Coordinates of C-alpha atoms in Angstrom, one line a residue:
M1 CA -19.2 -38.6 -30.1
L2 CA -18.3 -34.9 -29.7
E3 CA -16.0 -33.5 -32.5
Q4 CA -12.6 -32.3 -30.8
R5 CA -11.5 -29.0 -32.2
P6 CA -7.8 -27.9 -32.2
P7 CA -7.0 -25.3 -29.4
S8 CA -7.2 -22.1 -30.8
R9 CA -5.7 -18.5 -29.9
P10 CA -7.8 -16.6 -27.4
S11 CA -9.7 -13.9 -29.0
H12 CA -9.3 -10.5 -27.7
D13 CA -11.8 -8.8 -29.7
D14 CA -13.6 -7.5 -26.5
L15 CA -10.3 -5.6 -25.5
V16 CA -9.8 -4.4 -29.0
D17 CA -13.4 -3.2 -29.2
H18 CA -12.7 -1.5 -25.7
L19 CA -9.7 0.3 -27.1
V20 CA -11.7 1.5 -30.2
R21 CA -14.3 3.1 -27.9
S22 CA -12.1 4.8 -25.3
T23 CA -9.2 5.8 -27.6
A24 CA -8.6 7.3 -30.9
L25 CA -7.3 4.3 -32.2
Q26 CA -8.7 2.6 -35.1
R27 CA -9.5 -1.3 -35.1
G28 CA -6.2 -2.2 -36.9
E29 CA -4.0 -0.1 -34.7
A30 CA -6.0 -1.3 -31.5
A31 CA -5.2 -4.9 -32.4
R32 CA -1.7 -4.4 -32.9
V33 CA -1.3 -2.7 -29.5
V34 CA -2.9 -5.5 -27.7
L35 CA -0.6 -8.0 -29.6
D36 CA 2.5 -5.8 -28.8
V37 CA 1.4 -5.9 -25.0
L38 CA 0.7 -9.5 -25.1
A39 CA 4.1 -10.1 -26.5
Y40 CA 5.8 -7.9 -23.9
F41 CA 4.3 -9.8 -21.0
D42 CA 4.7 -12.9 -22.6
E43 CA 8.8 -12.4 -22.5
T44 CA 10.6 -15.0 -20.3
T45 CA 12.8 -13.6 -17.6
E46 CA 16.0 -14.6 -19.6
E47 CA 14.5 -12.7 -22.6
F48 CA 13.5 -9.5 -20.7
V49 CA 17.1 -9.5 -19.0
R50 CA 18.8 -9.8 -22.3
R51 CA 16.4 -7.1 -24.0
R52 CA 16.9 -4.6 -21.3
H53 CA 20.7 -4.9 -20.9
R54 CA 20.9 -4.3 -25.1
E55 CA 18.4 -1.4 -24.6
L56 CA 20.1 0.2 -21.6
Q57 CA 23.8 -0.7 -23.1
S58 CA 22.6 1.3 -26.5
G59 CA 21.7 4.0 -24.2
G60 CA 25.3 4.5 -23.1
E61 CA 25.0 3.1 -19.5
V62 CA 27.6 0.9 -17.9
N63 CA 27.1 -2.8 -16.8
S64 CA 27.4 -2.0 -13.1
A65 CA 24.3 0.4 -13.6
I66 CA 22.5 -1.8 -15.9
F67 CA 22.4 -4.8 -13.9
E68 CA 21.3 -2.7 -10.7
R69 CA 18.5 -1.3 -12.8
I70 CA 17.4 -4.6 -14.2
A71 CA 17.3 -6.0 -10.7
A72 CA 14.9 -3.3 -9.6
E73 CA 12.8 -3.7 -12.3
L74 CA 12.1 -7.4 -12.3
P75 CA 9.9 -7.3 -9.3
H76 CA 7.6 -4.9 -11.1
R77 CA 6.9 -7.1 -14.0
A78 CA 3.4 -8.5 -14.3
V79 CA 4.5 -11.8 -13.0
A80 CA 7.4 -11.1 -11.1
P81 CA 10.2 -13.8 -11.1
P82 CA 12.2 -15.1 -8.4
E83 CA 14.9 -12.7 -7.1
L84 CA 18.0 -12.9 -9.0
S85 CA 21.6 -11.9 -7.8
L86 CA 23.5 -9.6 -10.1
R87 CA 25.7 -12.4 -10.9
Q88 CA 22.8 -14.5 -12.0
L89 CA 21.6 -11.6 -14.4
R90 CA 25.0 -11.3 -15.8
R91 CA 25.1 -15.2 -16.6
I92 CA 21.9 -15.0 -18.4
V93 CA 23.5 -12.0 -20.7
Y94 CA 26.9 -13.7 -21.2
G95 CA 26.3 -17.2 -20.3

């Protein structure tokens, strides 16, 4: 009988190695960049909308412009979510 191993997190050593070879990053810095990028693309639609709303609001933008901008940004995500109305975006932020 074959021993079953628990699922492990995928290794991104090949990507880290590539970044070390192709940039001035040290191995630890490259590993942090990879983890940051993966976390960025692992955001749910709701997390992305809330984060962008906070960022844009802290930059002084008003809600009408914020929600228009978020609606324009969503289709350009790595895995584009379904199209959301401005009302749906507001409900994600405010419940």
